[in-house]
Coordinates of C-alpha atoms in Angstrom, one line a residue:
Chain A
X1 CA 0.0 0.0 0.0
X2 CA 0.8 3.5 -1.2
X3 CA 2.0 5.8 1.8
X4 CA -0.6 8.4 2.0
X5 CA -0.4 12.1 1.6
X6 CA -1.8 12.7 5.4
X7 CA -3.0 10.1 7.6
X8 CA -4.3 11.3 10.9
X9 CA -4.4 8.3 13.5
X10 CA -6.9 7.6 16.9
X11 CA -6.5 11.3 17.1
X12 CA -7.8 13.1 20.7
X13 CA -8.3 16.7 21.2
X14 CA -9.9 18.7 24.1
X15 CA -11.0 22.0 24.8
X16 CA -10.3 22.0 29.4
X17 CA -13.1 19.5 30.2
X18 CA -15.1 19.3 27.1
X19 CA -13.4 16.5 24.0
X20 CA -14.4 17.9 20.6
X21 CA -12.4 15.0 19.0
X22 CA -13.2 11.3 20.3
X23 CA -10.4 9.3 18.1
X24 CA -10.6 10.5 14.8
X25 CA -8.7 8.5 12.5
X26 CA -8.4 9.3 8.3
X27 CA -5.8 9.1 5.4
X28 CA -6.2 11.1 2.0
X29 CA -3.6 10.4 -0.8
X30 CA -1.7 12.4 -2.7
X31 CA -3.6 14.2 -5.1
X32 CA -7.1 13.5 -3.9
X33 CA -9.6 16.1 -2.7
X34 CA -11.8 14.6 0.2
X35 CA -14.3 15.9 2.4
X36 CA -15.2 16.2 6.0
X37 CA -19.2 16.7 6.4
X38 CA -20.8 17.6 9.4
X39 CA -23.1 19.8 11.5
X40 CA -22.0 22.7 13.7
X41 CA -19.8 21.5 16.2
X42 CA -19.1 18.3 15.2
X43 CA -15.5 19.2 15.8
X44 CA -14.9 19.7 12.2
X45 CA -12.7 22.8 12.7
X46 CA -10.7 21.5 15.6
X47 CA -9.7 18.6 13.0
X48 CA -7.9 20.9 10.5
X49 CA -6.4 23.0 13.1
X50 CA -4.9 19.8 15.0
X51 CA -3.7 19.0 11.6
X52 CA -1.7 22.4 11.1
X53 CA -0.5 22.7 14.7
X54 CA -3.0 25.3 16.0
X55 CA -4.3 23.0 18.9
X56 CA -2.6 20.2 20.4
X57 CA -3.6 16.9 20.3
X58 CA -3.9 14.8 23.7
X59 CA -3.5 11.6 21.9
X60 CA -2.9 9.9 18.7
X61 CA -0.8 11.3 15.5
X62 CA -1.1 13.1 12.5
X63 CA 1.5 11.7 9.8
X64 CA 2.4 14.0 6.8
X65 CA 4.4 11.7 4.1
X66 CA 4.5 9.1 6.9
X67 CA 6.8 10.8 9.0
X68 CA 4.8 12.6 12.7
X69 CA 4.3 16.1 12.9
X70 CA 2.3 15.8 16.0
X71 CA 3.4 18.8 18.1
X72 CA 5.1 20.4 15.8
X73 CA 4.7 24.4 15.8
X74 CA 2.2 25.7 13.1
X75 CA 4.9 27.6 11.1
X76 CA 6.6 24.7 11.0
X77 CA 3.9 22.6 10.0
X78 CA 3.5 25.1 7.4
X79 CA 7.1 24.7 6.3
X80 CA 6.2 21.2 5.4
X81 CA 3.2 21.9 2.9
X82 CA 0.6 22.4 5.0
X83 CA -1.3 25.5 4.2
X84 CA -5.2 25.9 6.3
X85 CA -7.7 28.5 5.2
X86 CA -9.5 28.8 8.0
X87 CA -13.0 29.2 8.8
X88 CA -14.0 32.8 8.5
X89 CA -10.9 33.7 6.2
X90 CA -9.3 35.2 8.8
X91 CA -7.7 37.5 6.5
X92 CA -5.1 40.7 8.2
X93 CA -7.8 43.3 7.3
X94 CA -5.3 46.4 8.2
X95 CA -2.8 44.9 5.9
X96 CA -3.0 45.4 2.1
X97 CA -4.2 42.8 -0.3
X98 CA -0.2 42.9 -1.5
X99 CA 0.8 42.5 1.8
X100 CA -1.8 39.4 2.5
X101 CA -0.2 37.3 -0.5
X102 CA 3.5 38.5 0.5
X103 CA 3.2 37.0 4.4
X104 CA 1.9 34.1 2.7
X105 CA 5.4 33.7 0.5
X106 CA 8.2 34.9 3.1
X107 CA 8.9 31.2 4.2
X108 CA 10.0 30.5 0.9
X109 CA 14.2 30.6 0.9
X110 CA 14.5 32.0 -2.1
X111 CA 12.9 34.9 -2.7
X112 CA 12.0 34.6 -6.6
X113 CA 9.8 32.1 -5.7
X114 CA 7.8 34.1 -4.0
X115 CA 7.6 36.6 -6.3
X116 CA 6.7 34.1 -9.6
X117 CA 4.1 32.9 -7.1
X118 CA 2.7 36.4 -6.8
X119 CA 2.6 37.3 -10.3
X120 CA 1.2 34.2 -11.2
X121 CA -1.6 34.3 -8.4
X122 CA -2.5 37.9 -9.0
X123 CA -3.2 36.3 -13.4
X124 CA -5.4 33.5 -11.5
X125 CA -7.1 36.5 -9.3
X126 CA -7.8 39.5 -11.1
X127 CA -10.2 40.9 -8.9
X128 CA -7.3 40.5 -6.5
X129 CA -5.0 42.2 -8.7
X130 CA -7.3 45.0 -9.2
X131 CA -7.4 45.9 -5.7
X132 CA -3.8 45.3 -5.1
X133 CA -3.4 48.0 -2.9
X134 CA -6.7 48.1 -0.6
X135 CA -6.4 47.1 2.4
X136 CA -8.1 43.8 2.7
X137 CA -10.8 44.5 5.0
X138 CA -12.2 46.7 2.4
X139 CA -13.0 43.5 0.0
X140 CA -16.1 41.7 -0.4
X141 CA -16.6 38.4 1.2
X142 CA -16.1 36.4 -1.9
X143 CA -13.1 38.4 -2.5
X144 CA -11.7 37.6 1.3
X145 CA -12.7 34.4 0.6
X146 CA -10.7 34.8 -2.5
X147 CA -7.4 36.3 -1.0
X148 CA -7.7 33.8 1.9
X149 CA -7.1 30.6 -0.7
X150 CA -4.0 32.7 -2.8
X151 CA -2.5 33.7 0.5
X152 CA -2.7 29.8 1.2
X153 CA -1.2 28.6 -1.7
X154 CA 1.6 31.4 -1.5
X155 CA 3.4 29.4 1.1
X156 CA 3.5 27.0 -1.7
X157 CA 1.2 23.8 -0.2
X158 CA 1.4 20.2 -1.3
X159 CA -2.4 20.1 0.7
X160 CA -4.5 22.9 1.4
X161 CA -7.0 22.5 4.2
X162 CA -9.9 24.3 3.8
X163 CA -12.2 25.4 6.7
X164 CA -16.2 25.9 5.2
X165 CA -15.4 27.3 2.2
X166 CA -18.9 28.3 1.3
X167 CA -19.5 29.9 5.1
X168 CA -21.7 33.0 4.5
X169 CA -21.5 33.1 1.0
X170 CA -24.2 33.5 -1.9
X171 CA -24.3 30.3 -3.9
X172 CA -23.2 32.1 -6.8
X173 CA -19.7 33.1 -5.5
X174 CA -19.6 29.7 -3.6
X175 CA -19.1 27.8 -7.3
X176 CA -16.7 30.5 -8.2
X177 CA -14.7 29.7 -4.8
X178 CA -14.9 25.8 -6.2
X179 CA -14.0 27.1 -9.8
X180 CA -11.3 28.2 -8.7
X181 CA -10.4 25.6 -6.0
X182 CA -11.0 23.3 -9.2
X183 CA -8.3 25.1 -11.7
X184 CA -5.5 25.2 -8.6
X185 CA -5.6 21.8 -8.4
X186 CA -5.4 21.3 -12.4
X187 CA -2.8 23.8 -12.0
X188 CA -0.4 22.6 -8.9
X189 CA -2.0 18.8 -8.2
X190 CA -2.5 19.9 -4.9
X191 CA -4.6 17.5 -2.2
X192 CA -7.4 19.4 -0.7
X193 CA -9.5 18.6 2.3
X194 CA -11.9 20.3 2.7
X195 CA -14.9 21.0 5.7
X196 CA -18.3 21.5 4.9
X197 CA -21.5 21.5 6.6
X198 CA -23.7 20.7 4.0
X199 CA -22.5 17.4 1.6
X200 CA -24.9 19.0 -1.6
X201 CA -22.6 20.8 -3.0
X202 CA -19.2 19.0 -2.2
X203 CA -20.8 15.6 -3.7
X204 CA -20.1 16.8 -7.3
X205 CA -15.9 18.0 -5.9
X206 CA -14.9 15.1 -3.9
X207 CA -13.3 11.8 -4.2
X208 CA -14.2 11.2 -0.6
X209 CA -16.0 11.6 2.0
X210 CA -16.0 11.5 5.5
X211 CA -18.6 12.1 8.0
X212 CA -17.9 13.3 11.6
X213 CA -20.5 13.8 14.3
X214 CA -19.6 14.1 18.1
X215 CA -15.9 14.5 17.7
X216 CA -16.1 10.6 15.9
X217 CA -15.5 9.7 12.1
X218 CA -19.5 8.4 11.5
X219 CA -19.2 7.6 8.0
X220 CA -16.8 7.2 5.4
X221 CA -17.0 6.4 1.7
X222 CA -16.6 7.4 -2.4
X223 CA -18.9 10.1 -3.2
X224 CA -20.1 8.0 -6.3
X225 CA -21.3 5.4 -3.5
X226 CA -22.9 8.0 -1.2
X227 CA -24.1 9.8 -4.3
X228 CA -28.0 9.3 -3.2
X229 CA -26.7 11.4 0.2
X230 CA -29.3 8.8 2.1
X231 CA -26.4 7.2 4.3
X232 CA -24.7 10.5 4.7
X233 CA -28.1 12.3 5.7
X234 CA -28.5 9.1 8.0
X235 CA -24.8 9.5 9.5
X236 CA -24.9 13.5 9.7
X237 CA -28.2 13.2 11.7
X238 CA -27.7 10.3 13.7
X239 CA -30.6 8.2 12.2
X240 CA -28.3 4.9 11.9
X241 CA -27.8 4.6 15.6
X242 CA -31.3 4.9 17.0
X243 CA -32.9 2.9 14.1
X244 CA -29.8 0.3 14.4
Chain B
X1 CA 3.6 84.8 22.5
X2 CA 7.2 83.9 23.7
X3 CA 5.7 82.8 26.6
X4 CA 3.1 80.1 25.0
X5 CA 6.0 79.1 22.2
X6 CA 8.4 78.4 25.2
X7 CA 5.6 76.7 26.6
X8 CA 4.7 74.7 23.4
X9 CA 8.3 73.5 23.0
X10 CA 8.1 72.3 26.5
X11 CA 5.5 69.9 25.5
X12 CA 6.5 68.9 22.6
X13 CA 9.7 68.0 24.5
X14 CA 8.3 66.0 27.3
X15 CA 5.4 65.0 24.4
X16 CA 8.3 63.0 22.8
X17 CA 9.1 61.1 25.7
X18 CA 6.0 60.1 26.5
X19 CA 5.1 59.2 22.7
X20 CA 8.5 57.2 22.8
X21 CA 7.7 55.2 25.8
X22 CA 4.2 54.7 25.1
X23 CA 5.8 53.4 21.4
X24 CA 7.6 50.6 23.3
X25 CA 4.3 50.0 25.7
X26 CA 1.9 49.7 23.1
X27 CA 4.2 47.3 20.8
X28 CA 4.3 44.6 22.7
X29 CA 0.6 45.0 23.7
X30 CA -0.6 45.1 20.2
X31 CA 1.3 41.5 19.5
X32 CA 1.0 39.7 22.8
X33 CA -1.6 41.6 24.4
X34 CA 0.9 42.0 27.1
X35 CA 1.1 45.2 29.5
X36 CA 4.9 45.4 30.5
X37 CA 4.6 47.0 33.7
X38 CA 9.1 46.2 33.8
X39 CA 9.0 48.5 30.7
X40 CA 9.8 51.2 33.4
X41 CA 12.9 48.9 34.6
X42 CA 14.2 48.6 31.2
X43 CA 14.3 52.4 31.2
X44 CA 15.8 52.3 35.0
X45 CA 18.3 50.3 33.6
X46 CA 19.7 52.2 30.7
X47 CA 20.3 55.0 33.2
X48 CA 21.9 52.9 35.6
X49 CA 24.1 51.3 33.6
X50 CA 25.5 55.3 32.9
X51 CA 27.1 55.1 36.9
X52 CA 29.9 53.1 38.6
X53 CA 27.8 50.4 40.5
X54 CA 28.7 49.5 43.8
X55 CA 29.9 53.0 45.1
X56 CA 29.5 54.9 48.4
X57 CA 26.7 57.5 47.4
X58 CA 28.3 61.1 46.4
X59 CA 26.6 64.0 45.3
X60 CA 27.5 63.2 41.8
X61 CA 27.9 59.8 41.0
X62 CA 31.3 58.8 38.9
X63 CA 30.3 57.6 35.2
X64 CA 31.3 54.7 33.9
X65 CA 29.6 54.1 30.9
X66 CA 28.4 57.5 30.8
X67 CA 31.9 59.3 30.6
X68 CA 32.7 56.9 27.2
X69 CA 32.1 58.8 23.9
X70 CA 28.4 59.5 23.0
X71 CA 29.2 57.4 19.7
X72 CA 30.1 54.5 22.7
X73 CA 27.3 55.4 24.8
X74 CA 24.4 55.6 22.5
X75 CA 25.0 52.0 21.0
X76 CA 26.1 50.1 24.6
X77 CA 23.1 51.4 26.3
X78 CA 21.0 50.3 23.9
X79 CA 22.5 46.5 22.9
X80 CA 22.4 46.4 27.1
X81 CA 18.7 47.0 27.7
X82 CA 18.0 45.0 24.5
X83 CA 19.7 41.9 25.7
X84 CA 17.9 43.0 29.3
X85 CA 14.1 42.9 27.2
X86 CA 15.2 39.1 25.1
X87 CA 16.0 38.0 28.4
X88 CA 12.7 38.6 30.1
X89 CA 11.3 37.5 26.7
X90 CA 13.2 34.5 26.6
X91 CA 12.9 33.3 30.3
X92 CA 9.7 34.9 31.4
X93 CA 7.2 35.4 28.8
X94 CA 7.9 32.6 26.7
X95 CA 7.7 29.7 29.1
X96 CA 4.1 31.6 29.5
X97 CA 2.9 32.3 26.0
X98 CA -0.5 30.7 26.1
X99 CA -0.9 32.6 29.7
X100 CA -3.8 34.4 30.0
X101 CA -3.4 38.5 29.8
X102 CA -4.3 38.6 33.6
X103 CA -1.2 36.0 34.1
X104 CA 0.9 37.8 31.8
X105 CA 0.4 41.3 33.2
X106 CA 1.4 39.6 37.2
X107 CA 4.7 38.3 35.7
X108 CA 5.3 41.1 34.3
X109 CA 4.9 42.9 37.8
X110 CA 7.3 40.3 39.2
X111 CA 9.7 40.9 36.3
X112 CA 9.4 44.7 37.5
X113 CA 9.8 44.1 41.1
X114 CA 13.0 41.7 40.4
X115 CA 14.9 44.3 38.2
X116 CA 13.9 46.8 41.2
X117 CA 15.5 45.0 43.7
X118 CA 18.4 44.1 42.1
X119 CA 19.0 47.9 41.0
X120 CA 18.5 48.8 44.7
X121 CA 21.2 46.0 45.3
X122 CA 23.8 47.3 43.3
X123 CA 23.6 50.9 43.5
X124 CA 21.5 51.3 46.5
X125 CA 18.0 53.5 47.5
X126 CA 19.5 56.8 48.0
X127 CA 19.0 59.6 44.4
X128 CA 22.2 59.8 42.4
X129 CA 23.2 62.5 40.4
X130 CA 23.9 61.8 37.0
X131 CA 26.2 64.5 34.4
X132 CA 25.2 63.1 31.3
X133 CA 26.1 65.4 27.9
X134 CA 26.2 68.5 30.2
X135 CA 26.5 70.4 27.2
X136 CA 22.8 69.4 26.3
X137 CA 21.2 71.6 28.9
X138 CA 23.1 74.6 27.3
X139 CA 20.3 76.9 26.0
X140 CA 20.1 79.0 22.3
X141 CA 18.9 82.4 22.2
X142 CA 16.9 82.4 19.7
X143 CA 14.4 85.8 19.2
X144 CA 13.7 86.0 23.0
X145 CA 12.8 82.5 23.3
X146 CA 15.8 79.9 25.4
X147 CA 15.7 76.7 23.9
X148 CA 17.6 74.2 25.8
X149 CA 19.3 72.4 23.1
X150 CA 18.4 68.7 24.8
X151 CA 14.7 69.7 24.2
X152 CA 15.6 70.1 20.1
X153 CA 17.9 67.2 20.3
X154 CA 14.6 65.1 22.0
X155 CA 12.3 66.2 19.3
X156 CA 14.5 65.8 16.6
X157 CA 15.7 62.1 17.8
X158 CA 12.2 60.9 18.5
X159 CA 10.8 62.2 15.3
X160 CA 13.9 60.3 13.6
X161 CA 12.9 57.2 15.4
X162 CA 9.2 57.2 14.6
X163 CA 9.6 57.9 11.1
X164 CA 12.3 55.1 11.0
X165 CA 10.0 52.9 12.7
X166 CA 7.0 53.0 10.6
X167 CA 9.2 52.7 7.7
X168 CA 10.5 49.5 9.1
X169 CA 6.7 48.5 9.8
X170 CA 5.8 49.4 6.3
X171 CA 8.5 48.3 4.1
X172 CA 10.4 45.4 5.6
X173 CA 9.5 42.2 5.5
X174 CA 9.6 41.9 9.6
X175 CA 7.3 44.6 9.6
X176 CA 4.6 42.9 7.7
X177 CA 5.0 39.9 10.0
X178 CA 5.0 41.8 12.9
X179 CA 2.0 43.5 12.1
X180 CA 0.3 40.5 10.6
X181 CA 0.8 39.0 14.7
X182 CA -0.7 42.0 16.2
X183 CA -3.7 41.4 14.1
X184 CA -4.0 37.8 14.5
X185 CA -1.1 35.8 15.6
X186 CA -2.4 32.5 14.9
X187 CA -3.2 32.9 11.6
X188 CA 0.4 34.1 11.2
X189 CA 1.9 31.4 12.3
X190 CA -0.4 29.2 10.0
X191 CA 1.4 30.8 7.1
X192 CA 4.5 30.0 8.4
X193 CA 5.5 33.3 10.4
X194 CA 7.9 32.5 13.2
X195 CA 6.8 33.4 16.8
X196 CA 9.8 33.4 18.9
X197 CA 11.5 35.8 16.1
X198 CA 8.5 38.1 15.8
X199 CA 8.2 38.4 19.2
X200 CA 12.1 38.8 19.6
X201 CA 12.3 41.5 17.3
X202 CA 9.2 43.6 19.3
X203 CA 10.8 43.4 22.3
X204 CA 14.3 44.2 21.0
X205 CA 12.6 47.5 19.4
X206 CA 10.7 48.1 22.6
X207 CA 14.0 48.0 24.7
X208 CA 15.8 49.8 22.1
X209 CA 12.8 53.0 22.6
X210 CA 13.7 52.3 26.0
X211 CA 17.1 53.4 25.7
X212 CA 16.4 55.9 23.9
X213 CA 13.8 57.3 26.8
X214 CA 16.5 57.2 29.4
X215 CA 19.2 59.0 27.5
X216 CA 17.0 61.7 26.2
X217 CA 15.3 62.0 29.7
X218 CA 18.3 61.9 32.0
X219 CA 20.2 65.1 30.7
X220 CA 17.3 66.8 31.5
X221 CA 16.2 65.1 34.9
X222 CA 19.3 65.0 36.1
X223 CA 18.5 62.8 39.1
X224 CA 18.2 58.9 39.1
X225 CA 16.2 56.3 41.7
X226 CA 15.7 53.1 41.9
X227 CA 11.9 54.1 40.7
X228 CA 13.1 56.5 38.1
X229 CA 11.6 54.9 34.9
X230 CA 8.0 53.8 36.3
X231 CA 6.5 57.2 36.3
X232 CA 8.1 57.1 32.6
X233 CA 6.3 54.3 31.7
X234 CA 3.1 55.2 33.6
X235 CA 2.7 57.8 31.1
X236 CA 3.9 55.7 28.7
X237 CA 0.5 53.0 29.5
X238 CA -1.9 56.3 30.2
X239 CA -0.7 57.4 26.6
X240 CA -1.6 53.8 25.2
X241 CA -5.1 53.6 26.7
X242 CA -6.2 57.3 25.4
X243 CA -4.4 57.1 21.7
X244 CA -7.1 53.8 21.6
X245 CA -5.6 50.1 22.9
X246 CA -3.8 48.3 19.8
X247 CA -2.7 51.2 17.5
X248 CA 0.8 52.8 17.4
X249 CA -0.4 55.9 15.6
X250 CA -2.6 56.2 18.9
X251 CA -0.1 56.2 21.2
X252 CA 2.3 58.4 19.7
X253 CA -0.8 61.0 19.6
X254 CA -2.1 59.8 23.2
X255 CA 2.2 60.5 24.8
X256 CA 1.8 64.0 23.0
X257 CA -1.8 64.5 24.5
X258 CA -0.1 63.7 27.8
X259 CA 2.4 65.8 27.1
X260 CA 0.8 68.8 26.4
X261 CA -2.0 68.4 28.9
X262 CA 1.0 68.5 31.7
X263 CA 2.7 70.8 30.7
X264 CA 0.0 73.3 30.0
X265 CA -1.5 72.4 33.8
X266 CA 2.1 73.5 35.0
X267 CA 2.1 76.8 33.3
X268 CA -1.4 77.5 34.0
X269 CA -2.6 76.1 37.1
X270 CA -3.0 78.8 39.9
X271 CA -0.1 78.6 42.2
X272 CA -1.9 77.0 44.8
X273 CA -3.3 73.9 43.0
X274 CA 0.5 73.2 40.6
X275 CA 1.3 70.8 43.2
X276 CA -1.8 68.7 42.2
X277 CA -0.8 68.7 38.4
X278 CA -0.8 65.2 38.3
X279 CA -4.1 65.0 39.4
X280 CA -5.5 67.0 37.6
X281 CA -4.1 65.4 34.3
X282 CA -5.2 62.1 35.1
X283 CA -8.6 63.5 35.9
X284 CA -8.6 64.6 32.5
X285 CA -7.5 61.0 31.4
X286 CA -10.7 60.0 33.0
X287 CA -12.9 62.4 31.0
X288 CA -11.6 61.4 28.2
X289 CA -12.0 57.9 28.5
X290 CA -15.6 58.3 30.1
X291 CA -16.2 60.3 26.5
X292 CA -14.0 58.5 24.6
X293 CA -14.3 54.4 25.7
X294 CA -12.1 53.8 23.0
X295 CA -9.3 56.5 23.5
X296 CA -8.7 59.8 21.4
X297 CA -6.8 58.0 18.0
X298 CA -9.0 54.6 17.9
X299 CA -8.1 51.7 15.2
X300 CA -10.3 52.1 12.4
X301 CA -12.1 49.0 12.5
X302 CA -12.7 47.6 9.5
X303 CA -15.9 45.9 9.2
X304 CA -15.5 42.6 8.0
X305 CA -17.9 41.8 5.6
X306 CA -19.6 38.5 5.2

């Protein structure tokens, strides 16, 4: 068996008293785009943040290439090609758009790098090239949302987490986030996983999914097999259990 | 008209001071939310380290680093309270980073209270004289007005360091990182920004502005304590909270506030009530803030749109 891009293993994670992940294992290979689906605080968030560094695990492993990275710092998580877009963009809104994509690229040791990346981001993002200069609290939502992926893949990711990309969005810019997310993986053959709380949309994106529900992986399959979204629905809600 | 220029040069003097320390305050609050009551120490200690430690008190106290050339001075004073500020970074606030802000603010006090101590160890509780650049307090003539020269040397220097500064914040790559933290630190670090060397580089700069308090204050003061740097950065914090918590612009405008709000209650108290000045300044402190929650200068929030 292939070693897998990321494998995450039994992993434990608490908040003082309260566990918001019960023993989560998953693996995603190398070039896949899979999917976490769940309802609000299903610990969906917690996940993705364990897995760049932001929270520390109280048990189990996350493996990158199939070497730990459990408690590891997040920059240096990040140095390994781990980029997270988290959940409300958390873009620097006094800093410039510029000056977004440029944090996103200083880890880089050679600074051309950086720079190609820049240029070549601000052709994928015109809007984002439009409003160089603004500072980035200025922009739209879809355009945060916008900035928030670019910045991500200035650090120059092999997999990009993506926290609810579709949070607070109108449907309409929500496919042009997956547009997008769609042409930077034909572009780079980046992995993506991705968190949603609703599996309609992600159905058509993923090779995978996952469901997670109480802090515990509930469900996991193809999305061509869970294409009828009955055994998600049943997973997500809890059905299987009570009727079981 | 003399009169209120001489007055406004006064406050734009002691203006600077405050605007500097409040500069080094506010730094390290806007990237670890961290009130650094020792910042007064570190300013303590770059006068101290001007005098012979150890020596029976005299009326003036015998220089030791202070009698080196200014071109020595400047630069040892400084690399010495720097090293002072990495070291409290190093073995104080870092063990403690994921401290709360009330857990922070106490160690801080110890941090304080040790470099205190040890200060009165060394060179004793007793006020020493100090003859720093005696020809600073010289004063030019200058159409009826006397300028003491260290007042124009404090402008000039502080408004040197500020514009440096914001360059530095602007332009340089550290700058961007370090203002990135003070928005949202853990976001940095998810794009790879390193803590320890963003938060090594604040409080070198912060110790650095503390130097530069102490050496543009003492020619002027004249007199060191043990204490001599907490009234400094008392200002220095009062200055933070009106410019508006979190904004560097603010606090430069808040020490000037402070600045001129002093020293226009010392020219134009009554006789009787100049003894109160202080009082009366921080009453004002308190009407602004009751007006004001958010100080003189807030950030402009920008309104994140979803």
């Amino acid at each position: 068996m292939r070693t897998p891009h990321l494998e995450v293993t039994d992993l434990h994670v608490s908040y003082g008293q309260i566990a918001a992940l019960r023993g989560v294992s998953l693996r995603v290979e190398r070039g896949e785009t899979v999917c976490i689906v769940g309802p609000n605080g299903a610990g969906k968030s917690t996940l993705l943040a364990a897995i760049a560094g932001g929270v520390a695990a109280g048990q189990g492993a996350v493996l990158l290439g199939g070497s730990p990275v459990t408690g590891l710092a997040p920059e240096a998580i990040a140095r390994k090609g781990v980029s997270l877009v988290p959940e409300g963009r958390q873009i620097f809104s006094t800093l410039t758009v510029t000056e977004n994509l440029r944090l996103g690229g200083f880890l880089h040791s050679n600074p051309g790098t950086a720079r190609w990346l820049l240029n070549d981001l601000m052709d994928v993002f015109p809007s984002l090239k439009a409003r160089a200069g603004y500072p980035a609290g200025r922009l739209s939502g879809g355009e945060q949302q916008m900035l928030a992926i670019a910045r991500a893949i200035m650090t120059g990711p092999e997999l990009i987490l993506i926290d609810e990309p579709s949070l607070g969005l109108a449907p309409k810019i929500v496919d042009q986030v997956y547009a997008i997310l769609a042409e930077i993986k034909a572009r780079r053959g980046v992995t993506l996983l991705i968190n949603e709380q609703s599996s309609t949309r992600i159905l058509k994106h993923a090779d995978r999914i996952y469901v997670l529900r109480g802090g515990r992986i509930q469900l996991e399959g193809r999305a061509e097999e869970l294409a009828d979204g009955e055994a998600i629905k049943r997973a997500y809600f809890g059905f299987d259990r009570e009727g079981a | 008209m003399t009169q209120f220029l001489q007055t406004c040069l006064d406050a734009a003097s002691l203006g600077s001071i405050f605007a500097l320390s409040a500069l080094g305050i506010g730094l390290l609050f806007g990237i670890l939310r961290l009130a650094n009551v020792a910042h007064g120490e570190f300013i303590s200690t770059a006068a101290y380290s001007l005098i012979v430690p150890f020596t029976s008190v005299a009326a003036a106290s015998e220089l030791f680093i202070g009698k080196w050339h200014w071109a020595l001075v400047i630069p040892t004073v400084c690399a010495i309270v720097i090293v002072l500020a990495l070291a409290t970074e190093r073995f104080v606030f870092r063990p403690l980073r994921s401290a709360s802000a009330p857990v922070l603010m106490m160690a801080s006090f110890t941090v304080s209270y040790i470099l205190q101590n040890t200060i009165l160890m060394v060179y004793g509780s007793q006020a020493r004289g100090v003859n720093l650049w005696y020809g600073l307090t010289r004063q030019i003539q200058w159409e009826g007005l006397r300028i003491p020269l260290i007042q124009i040397v404090t402008i000039a220097v502080t408004a040197v360091l500020m514009v440096s500064l914001s360059l530095f914040l602007k332009y340089s790559r550290f700058g961007i990182e370090v203002r990135a933290a003070a928005e949202d630190f853990r976001m940095a670090r998810y794009l790879g920004v390193r803590a320890n060397r963003v938060i090594g580089i604040a409080f070198a700069i912060s110790g650095l502005l503390a130097a530069a308090v102490a050496l543009l204050y003492l020619p002027q003061s004249g007199t060191i304590n043990y204490a001599w740097g907490s009234p400094l950065a008392l200002y220095g914090f009062v200055a933070v909270v009106v410019g508006g918590m979190g904004s560097l612009p603010g606090a430069v405008l808040g020490g000037f506030s402070i600045g001129i709000a002093i020293t226009m209650l010392q020219v134009y108290l009554p006789p009787e009530l100049k003894p109160f000045r202080d009082a009366f300044a921080f009453a004002l402190v308190i009407v602004v803030l009751v007006v004001r929650p958010n100080g003189l200068f807030p950030t402009k929030h920008v309104m994140k749109r979803v």
